[in-house]
Short mmCIF file of C-alpha atoms in Angstrom, two decimals:
data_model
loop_
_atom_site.label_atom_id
_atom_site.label_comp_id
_atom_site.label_asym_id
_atom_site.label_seq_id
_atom_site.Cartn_x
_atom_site.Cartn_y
_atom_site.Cartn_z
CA UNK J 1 -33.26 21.83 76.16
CA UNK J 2 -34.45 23.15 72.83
CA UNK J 3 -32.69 25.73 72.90
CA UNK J 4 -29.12 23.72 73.84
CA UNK J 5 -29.95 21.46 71.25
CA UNK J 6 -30.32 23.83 68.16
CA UNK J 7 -27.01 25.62 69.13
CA UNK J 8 -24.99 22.21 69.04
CA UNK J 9 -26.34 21.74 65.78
CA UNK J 10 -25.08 25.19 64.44
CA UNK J 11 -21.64 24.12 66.47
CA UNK J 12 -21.36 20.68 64.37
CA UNK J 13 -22.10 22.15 60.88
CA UNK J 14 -19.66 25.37 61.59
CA UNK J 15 -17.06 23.04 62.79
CA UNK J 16 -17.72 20.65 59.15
CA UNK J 17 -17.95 23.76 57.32
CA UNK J 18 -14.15 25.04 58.49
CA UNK J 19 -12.77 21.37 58.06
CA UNK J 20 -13.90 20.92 54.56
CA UNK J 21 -12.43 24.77 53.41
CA UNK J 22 -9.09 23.79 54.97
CA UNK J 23 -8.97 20.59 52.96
CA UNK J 24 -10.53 22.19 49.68
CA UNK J 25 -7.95 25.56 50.17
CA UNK J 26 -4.73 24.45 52.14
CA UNK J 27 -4.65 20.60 52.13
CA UNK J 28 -1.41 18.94 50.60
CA UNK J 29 -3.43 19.24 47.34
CA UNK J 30 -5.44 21.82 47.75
CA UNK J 31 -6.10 25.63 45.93
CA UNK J 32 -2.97 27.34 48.01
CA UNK J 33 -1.02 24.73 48.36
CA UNK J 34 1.97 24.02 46.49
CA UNK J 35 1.37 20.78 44.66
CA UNK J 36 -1.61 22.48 43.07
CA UNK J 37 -2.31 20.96 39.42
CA UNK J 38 -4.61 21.53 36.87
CA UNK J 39 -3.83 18.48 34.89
CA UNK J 40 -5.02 14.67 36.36
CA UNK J 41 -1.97 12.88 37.80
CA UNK J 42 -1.60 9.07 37.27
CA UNK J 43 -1.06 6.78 39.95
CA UNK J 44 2.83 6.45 40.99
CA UNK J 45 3.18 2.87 39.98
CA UNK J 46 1.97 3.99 36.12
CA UNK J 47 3.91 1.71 33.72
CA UNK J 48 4.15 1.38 30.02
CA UNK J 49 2.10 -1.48 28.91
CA UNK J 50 1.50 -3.49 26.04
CA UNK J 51 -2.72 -3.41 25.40
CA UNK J 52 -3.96 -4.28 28.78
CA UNK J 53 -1.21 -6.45 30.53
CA UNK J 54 0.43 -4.75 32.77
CA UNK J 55 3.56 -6.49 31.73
CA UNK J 56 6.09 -3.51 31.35
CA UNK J 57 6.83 -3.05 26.98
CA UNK J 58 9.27 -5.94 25.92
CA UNK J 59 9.67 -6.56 22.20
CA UNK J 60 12.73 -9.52 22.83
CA UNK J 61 9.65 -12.52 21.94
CA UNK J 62 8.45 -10.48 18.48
CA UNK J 63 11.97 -9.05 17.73
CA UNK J 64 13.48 -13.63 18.31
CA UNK J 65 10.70 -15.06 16.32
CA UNK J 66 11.30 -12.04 13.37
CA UNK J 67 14.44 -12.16 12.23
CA UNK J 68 14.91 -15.68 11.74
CA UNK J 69 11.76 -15.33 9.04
CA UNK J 70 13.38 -11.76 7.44
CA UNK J 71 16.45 -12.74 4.72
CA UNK J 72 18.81 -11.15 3.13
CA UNK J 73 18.55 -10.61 -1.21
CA UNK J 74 21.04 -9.80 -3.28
CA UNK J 75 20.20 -8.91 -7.42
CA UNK J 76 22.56 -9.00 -9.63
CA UNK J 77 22.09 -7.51 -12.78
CA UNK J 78 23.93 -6.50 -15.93
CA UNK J 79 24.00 -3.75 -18.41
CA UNK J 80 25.75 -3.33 -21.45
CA UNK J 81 27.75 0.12 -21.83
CA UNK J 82 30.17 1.57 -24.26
CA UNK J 83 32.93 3.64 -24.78
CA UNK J 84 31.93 7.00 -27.03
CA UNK J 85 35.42 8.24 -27.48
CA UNK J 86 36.34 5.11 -28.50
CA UNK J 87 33.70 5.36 -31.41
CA UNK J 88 34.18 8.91 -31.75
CA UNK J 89 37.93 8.93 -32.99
CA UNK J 90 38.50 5.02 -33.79
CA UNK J 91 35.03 3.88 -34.97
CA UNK J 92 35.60 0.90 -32.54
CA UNK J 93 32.07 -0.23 -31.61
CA UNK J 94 32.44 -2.60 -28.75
CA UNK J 95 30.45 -3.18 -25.77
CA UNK J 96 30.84 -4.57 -22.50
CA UNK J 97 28.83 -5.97 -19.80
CA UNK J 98 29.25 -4.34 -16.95
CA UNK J 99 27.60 -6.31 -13.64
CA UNK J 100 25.51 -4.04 -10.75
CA UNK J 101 24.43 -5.42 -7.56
CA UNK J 102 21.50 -3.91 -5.03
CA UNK J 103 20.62 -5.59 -1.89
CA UNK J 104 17.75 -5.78 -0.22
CA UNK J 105 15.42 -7.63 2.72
CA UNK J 106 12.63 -10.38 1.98
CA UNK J 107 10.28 -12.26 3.80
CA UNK J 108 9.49 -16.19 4.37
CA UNK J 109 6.19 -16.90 4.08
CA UNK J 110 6.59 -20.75 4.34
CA UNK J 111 8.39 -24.04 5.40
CA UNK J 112 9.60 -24.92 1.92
CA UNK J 113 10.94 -21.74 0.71
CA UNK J 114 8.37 -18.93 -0.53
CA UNK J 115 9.99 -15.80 0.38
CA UNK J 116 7.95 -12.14 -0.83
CA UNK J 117 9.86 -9.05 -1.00
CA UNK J 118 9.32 -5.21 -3.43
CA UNK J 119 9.37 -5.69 -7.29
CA UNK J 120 12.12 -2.66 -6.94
CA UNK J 121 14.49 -4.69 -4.99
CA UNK J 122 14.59 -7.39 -7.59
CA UNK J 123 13.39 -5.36 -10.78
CA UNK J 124 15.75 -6.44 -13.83
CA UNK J 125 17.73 -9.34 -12.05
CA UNK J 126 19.47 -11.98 -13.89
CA UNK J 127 20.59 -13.22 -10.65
CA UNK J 128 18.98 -13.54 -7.45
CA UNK J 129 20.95 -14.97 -4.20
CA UNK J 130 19.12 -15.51 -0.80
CA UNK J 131 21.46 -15.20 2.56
CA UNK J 132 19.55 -16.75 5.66
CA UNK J 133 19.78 -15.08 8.98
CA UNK J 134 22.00 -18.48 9.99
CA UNK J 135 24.25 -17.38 6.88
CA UNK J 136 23.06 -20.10 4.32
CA UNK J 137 22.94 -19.18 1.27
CA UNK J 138 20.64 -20.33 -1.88
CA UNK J 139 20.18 -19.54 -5.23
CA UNK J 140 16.37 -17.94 -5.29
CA UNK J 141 13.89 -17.73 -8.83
CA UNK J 142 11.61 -15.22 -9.26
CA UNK J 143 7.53 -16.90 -9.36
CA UNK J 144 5.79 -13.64 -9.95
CA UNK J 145 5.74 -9.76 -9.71
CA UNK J 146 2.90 -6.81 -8.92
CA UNK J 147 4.70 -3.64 -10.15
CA UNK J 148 1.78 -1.91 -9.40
CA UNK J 149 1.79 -2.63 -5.81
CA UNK J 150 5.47 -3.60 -5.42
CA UNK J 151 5.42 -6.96 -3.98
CA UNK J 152 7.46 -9.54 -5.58
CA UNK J 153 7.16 -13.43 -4.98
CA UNK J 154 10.74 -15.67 -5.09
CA UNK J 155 11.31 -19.58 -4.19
CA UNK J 156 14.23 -21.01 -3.03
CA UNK J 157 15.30 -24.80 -2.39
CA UNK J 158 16.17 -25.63 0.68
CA UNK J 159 17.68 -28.40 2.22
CA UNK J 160 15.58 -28.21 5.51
CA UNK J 161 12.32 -26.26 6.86
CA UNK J 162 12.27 -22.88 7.31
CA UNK J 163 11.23 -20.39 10.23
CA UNK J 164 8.83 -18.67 8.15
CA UNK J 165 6.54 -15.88 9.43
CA UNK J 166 2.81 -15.37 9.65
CA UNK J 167 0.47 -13.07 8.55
CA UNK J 168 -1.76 -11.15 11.14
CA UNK J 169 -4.86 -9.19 9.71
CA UNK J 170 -3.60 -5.58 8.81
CA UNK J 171 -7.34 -3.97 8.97
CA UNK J 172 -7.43 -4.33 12.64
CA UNK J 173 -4.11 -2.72 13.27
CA UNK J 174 -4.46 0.59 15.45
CA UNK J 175 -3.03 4.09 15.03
CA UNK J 176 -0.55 4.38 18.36
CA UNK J 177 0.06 0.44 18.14
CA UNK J 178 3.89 -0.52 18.87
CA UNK J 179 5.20 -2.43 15.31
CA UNK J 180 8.91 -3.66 14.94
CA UNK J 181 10.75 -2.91 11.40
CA UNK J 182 13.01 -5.88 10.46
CA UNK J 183 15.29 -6.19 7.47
CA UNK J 184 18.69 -5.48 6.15
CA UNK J 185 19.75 -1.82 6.06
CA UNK J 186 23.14 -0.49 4.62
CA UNK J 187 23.95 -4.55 4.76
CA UNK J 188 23.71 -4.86 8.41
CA UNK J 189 21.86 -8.40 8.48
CA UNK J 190 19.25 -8.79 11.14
CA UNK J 191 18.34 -5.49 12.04
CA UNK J 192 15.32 -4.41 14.24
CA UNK J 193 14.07 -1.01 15.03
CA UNK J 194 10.70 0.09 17.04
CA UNK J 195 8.16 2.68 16.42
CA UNK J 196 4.62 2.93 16.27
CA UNK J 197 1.98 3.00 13.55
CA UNK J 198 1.52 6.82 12.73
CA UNK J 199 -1.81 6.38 10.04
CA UNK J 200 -3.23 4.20 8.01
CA UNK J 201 -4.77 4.33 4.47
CA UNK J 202 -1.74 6.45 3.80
CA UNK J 203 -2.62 7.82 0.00
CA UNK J 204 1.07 9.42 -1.35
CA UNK J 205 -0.10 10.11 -4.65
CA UNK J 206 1.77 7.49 -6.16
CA UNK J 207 0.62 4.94 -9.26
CA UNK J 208 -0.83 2.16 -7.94
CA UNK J 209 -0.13 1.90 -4.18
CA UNK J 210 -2.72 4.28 -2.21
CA UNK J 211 -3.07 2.43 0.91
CA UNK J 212 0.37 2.30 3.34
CA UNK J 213 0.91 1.80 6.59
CA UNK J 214 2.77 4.82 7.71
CA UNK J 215 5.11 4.36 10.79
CA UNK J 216 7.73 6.00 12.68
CA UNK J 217 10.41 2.52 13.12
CA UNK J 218 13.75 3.29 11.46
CA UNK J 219 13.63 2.45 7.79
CA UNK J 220 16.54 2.52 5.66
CA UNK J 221 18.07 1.87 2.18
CA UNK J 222 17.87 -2.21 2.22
CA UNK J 223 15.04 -2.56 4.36
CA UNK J 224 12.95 -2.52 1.19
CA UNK J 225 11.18 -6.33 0.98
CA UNK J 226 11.85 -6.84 5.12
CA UNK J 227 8.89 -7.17 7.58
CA UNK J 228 7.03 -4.87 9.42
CA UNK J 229 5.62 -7.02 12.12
CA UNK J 230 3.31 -6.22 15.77
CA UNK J 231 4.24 -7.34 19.30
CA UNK J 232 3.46 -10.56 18.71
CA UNK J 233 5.70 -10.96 15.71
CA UNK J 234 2.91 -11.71 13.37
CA UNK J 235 3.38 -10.00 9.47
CA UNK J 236 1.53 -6.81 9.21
CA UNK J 237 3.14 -4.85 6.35
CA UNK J 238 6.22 -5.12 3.86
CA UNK J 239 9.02 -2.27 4.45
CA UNK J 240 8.61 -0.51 0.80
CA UNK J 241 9.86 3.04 1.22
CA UNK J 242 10.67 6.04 2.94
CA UNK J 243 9.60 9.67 2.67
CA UNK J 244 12.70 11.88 2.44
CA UNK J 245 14.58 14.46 0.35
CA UNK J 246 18.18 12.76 1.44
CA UNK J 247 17.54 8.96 0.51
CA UNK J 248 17.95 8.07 4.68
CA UNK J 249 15.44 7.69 7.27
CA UNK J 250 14.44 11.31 8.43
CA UNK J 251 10.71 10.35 10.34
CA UNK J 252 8.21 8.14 8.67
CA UNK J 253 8.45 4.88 6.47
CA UNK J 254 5.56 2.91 4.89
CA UNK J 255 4.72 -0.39 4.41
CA UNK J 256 2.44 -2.19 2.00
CA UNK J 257 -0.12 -4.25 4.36
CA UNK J 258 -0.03 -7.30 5.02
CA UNK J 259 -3.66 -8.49 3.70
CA UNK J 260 -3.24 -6.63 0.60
CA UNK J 261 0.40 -8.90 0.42
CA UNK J 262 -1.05 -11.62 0.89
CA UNK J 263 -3.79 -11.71 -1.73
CA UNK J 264 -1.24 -10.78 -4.14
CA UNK J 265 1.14 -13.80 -3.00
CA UNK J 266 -1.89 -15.87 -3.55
CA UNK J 267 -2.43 -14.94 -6.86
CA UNK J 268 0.59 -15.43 -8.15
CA UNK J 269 0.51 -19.19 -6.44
CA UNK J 270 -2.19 -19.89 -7.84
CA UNK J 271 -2.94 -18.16 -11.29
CA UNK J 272 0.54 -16.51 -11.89
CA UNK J 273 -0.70 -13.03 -12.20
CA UNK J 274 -2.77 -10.99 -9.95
CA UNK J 275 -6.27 -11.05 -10.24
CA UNK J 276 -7.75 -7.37 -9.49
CA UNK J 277 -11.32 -6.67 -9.34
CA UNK J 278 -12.47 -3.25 -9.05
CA UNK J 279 -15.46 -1.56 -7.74
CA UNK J 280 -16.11 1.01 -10.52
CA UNK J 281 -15.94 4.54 -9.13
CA UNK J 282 -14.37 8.38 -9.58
CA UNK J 283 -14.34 11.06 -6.96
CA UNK J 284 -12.77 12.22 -3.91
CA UNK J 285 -12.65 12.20 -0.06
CA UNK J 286 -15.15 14.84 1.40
CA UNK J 287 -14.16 17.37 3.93
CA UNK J 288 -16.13 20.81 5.38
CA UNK J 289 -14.44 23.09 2.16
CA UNK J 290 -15.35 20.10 -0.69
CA UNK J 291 -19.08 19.58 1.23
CA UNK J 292 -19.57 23.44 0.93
CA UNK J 293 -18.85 23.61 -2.98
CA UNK J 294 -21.11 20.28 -3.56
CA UNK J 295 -23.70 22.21 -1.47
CA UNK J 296 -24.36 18.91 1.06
CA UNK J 297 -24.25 18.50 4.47
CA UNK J 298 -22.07 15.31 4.89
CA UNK J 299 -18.38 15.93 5.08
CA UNK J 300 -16.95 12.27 6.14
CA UNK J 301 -17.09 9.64 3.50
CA UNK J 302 -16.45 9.71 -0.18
CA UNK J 303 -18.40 11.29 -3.08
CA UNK J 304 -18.85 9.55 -6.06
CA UNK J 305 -18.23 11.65 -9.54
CA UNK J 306 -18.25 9.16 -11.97
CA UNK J 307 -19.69 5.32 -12.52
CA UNK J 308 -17.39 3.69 -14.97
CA UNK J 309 -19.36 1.86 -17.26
CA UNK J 310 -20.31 -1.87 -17.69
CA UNK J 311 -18.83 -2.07 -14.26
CA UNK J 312 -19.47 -3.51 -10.97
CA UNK J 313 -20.92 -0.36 -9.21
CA UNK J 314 -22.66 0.83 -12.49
CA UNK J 315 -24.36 -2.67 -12.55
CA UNK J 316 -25.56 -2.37 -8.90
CA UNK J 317 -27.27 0.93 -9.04
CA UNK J 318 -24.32 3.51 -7.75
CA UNK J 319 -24.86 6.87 -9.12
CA UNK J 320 -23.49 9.83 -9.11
CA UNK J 321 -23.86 12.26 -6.33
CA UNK J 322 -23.84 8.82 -3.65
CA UNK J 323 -21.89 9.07 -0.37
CA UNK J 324 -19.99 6.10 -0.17
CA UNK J 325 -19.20 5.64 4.01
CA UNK J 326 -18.42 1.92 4.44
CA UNK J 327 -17.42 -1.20 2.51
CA UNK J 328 -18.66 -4.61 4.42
CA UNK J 329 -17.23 -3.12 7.83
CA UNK J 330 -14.65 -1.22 7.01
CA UNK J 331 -15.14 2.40 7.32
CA UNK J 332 -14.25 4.74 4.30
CA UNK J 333 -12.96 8.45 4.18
CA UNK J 334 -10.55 8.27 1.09
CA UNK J 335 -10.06 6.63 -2.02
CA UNK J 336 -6.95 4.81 -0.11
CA UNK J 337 -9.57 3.05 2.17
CA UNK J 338 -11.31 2.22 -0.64
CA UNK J 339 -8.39 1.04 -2.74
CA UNK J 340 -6.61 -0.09 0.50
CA UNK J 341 -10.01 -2.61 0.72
CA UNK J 342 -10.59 -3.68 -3.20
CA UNK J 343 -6.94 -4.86 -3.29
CA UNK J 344 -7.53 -7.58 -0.92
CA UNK J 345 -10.69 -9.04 -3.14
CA UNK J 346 -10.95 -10.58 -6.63
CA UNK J 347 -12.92 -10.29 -9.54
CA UNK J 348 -16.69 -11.50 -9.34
CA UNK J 349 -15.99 -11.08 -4.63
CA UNK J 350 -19.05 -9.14 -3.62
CA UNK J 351 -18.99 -6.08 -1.10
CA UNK J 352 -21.59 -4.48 0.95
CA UNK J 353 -21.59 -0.61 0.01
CA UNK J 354 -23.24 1.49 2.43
CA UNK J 355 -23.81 4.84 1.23
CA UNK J 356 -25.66 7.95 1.62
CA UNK J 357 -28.17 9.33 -1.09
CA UNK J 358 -30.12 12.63 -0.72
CA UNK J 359 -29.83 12.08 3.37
CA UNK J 360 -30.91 8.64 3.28
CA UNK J 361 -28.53 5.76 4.41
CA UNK J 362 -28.45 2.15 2.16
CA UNK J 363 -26.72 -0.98 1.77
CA UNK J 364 -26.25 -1.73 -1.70
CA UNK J 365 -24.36 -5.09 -2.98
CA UNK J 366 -21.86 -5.04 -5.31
CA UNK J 367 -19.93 -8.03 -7.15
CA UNK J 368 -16.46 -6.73 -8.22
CA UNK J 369 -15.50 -6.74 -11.68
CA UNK J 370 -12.23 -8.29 -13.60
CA UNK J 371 -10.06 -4.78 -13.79
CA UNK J 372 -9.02 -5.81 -17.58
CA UNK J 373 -12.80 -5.45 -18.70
CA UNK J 374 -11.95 -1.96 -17.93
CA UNK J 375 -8.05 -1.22 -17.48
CA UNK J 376 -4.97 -3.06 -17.71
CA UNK J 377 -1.24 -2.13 -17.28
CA UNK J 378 1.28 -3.06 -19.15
CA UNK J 379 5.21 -1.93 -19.21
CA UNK J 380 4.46 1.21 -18.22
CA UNK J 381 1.72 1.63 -20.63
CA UNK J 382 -2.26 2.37 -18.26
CA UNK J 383 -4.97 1.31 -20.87
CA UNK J 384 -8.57 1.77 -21.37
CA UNK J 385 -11.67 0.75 -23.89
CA UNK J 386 -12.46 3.31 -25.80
CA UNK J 387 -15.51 5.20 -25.35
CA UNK J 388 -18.02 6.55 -28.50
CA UNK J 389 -15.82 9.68 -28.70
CA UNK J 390 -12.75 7.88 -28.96
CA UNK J 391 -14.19 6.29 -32.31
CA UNK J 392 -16.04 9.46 -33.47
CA UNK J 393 -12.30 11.25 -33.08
CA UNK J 394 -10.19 8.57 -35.07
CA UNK J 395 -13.01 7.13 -37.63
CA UNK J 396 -12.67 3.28 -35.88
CA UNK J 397 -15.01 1.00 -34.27
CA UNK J 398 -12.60 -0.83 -32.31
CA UNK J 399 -9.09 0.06 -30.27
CA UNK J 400 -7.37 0.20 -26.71
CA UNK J 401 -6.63 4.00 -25.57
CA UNK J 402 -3.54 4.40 -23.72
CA UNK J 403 -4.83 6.51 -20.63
CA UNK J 404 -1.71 6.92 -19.31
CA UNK J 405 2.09 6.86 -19.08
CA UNK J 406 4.79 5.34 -16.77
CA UNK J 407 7.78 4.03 -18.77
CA UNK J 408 10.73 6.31 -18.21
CA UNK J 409 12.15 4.93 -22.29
CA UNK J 410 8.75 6.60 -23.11
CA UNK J 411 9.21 9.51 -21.41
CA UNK J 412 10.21 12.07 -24.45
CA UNK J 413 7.23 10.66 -26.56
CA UNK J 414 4.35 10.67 -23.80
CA UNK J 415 2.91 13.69 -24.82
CA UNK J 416 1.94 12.14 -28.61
CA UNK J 417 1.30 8.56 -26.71
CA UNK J 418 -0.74 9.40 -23.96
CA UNK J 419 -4.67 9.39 -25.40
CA UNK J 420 -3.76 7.41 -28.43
CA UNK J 421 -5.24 4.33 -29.86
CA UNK J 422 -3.23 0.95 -29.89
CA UNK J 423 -5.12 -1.14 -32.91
CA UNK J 424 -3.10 -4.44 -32.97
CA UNK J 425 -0.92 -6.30 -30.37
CA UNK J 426 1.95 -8.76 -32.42
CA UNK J 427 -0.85 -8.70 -35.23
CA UNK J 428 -3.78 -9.60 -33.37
CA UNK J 429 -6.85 -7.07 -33.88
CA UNK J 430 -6.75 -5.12 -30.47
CA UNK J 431 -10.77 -5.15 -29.76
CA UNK J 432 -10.96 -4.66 -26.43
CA UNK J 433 -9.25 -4.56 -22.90
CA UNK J 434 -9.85 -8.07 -22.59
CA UNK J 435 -7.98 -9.24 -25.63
CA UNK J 436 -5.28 -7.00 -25.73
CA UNK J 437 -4.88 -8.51 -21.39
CA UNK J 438 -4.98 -11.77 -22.82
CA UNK J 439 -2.21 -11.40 -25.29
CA UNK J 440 -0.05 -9.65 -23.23
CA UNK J 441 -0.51 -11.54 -19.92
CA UNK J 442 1.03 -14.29 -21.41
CA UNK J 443 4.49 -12.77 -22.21
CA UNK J 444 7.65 -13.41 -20.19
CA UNK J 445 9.73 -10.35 -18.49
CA UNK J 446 12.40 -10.73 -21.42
CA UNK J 447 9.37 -11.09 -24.54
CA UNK J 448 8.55 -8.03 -25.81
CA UNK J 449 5.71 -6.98 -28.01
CA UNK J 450 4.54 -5.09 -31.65
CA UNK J 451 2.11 -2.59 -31.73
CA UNK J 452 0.42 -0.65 -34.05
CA UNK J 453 -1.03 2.81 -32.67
CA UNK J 454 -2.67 5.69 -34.06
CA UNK J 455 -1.20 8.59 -31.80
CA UNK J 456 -2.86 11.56 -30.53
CA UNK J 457 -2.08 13.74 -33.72
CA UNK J 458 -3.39 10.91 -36.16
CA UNK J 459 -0.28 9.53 -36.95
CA UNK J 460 -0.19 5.60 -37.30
CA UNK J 461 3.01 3.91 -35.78
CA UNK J 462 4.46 0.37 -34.76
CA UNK J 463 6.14 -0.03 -31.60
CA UNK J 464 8.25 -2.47 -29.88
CA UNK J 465 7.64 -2.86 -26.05
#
């Protein structure tokens, strides 16, 4: 009985033992068979979904409630011209007017008429005309400009409320998330396109934006000012450019977001300029290369160069050599995080910097400080105070230094400019960054202004800007 009993035993595991290789080698899915696969299938009934629902991707909701918010703007502008043969061979020195018109898209941002849009799509209008996506059509004025980050703020008076759009929180937008692109291309009212956000923090190099939203949706000429806008049809970003060599859409567009808008739009409500704080530092995003030169082991974050003086980081404690990896909870790997971040705050707004020094991980706070107790920008013109060298170099105890240069009429005489000291603004002593802000902060887009400079060779000269 044993005996029968150990050799049924043997019989049940070789009988297991030849199922299971059949399965494992010559099953429908199995290493001979022909379905074999070395990648993981889904399941059949896979759909595209939006987040979790398993709603198949529709975009007809966010795509409706859009383009009744995105409008249609029209600048008209004028420049006077003249005729050189004319004055060449008859001495005749008449001028004429001669009008130019560029479109673009804007955005309603409330029931009684606030629309925001790019400073370039209304830069240098005398007029500015509003079509509705229902084809009304108003007379807009302009409330405010940021050149610096291309947003412009216009009103119009309607004779009704408005579908106006509203603004969802850009930090917690997600690389891969579906966004719709709605505005105005080649004057074709009301159009959307899809895509998805490609990065974020997008740094182009260019003056003053360093923080788009980069995404793949269609963006053309006229788009500029229209919305960029998530599945729900909430304001994320404002259309602002595109990256190509022949002026059409080739791959990627980018978008100023929507929090940094917003603060902006504020502003200008409210104090009618923007109020920018900054945080105070120089350096660059670390990687493995710029980790192995600065001979530390971190390589995500960014490394602080330089503490600019009297100001909100220098006042805290930053130093030099710090590892700056988070502001309140927003992690940082760039300057354009960081930039992307300050632009939503204002002067004397405190942050919680969480760095790295010599290994060790802190929180420091730091309260923001006004950007004209440091820079200011004015037509084109970056300026600075001027540091102990600055007066050892041109014998003077007070003066703005013109850091920098962005005014294409200023162009051919940057080189002399650039580094020079402006020591009066229309006759008023030019002591610091704060005066010279105050004086010129009050001028209107058509006022312009006399200053006296020493230039980089020594030379003293008056300007009119």
């Amino acid at each position: 009985m044993k005996r029968f009993s150990s050799l049924f035993l043997v019989s049940m595991l070789s009988g297991a033992m030849t199922l299971g290789a059949y399965k494992l080698l010559f099953d429908e899915n199995g290493y001979f068979s022909d379905n074999k696969s070395v990648v993981t299938l889904a399941p059949t009934n896979y759909q595209r979904t939006v987040g979790m629902s398993a709603e198949p991707l529709d975009f007809t909701e966010a795509a409706d409630k859009a383009v009744h918010t995105v409008v249609h703007v029209k600048n008209v502008s004028y420049r006077t011209v003249s005729n050189p043969i004319m004055e060449f061979f008859y001495g005749y020195k008449g001028q004429q007017q001669q009008e130019q018109v560029g479109t673009g898209s804007g955005v309603i941002i409330s029931e009684d008429g606030y629309i925001v849009t790019n400073n370039h799509v209304v830069k240098d209008a005398s007029e500015i005309e509003i079509t509705l996506n229902d084809k009304k059509v108003y007379k807009a004025t302009l409330v405010g400009t940021d050149s610096k980050m291309d947003i412009a703020l216009l009103k119009i008076d309607a004779d009704e409320k408005l579908s106006y759009t509203t603004f969802a929180d850009s930090d917690n937008i997600k690389v891969g998330e579906w966004v719709l692109a709605v505005g105005n291309p080649y004057n074709l009212t009301s159009t959307v396109t899809a895509g998805i956000i490609s990065a974020k923090a997008r740094n182009l190099d260019t003056k003053g934006i360093q923080s788009f939203i980069q995404t793949d949706a269609a963006v053309n000429p006229g788009n500029s000012g229209g919305a960029l806008v998530n599945t729900r049809g909430e304001l994320i970003g404002i259309n602002t450019m595109i990256s190509s060599m022949t002026g059409s859409y080739v791959g990627y567009s980018f978008a100023v977001p929507s929090n940094i808008t917003r603060k902006i739009v504020q502003d200008l409500m409210e104090f009618g300029n923007v109020q920018r704080g900054i945080l105070g530092i120089e350096g660059g995003e670390l990687n493995n290369n710029a980790s192995k030169e600065l001979g530390i082991n971190q390589t995500e974050g960014f490394y602080v160069a330089k503490v600019t003086k009297n100001s909100g980081a220098d006042k805290a404690g930053i130093t030099k050599g710090d590892i700056v990896i988070k502001l309140d909870n927003q992690n940082i790997s760039s300057y354009a995080d960081i930039n992307g971040y300050i632009n939503t705050k204002r002067p004397n707004d405190k942050v919680q910097v969480t760095l790295i020094r010599k290994d060790r991980s802190m929180v420091i706070p730091v309260t923001l400080t006004k950007n004209e107790f440091v820079s200011f920008e004015y037509n084109g013109l970056q300026l600075q105070n001027i540091d102990a060298s600055d007066k050892k170099k041109f014998h003077i105890d007070f003066g703005v230094k013109i850091n920098d240069i962005d005014n294409e009429k200023l162009n051919g005489y940057a080189r002399d400019l650039t580094g020079g000291i402006i020591l009066s603004v229309d006759n008023n002593q030019a002591t610091d960054i704060e005066t010279v802000s105050r004086i010129l902060s009050t001028k209107q887009s058509n006022e312009s202004a006399q200053i006296e400079m020493i230039t980089v060779k020594g030379q003293v000269i008056r300007l009119i800007l």
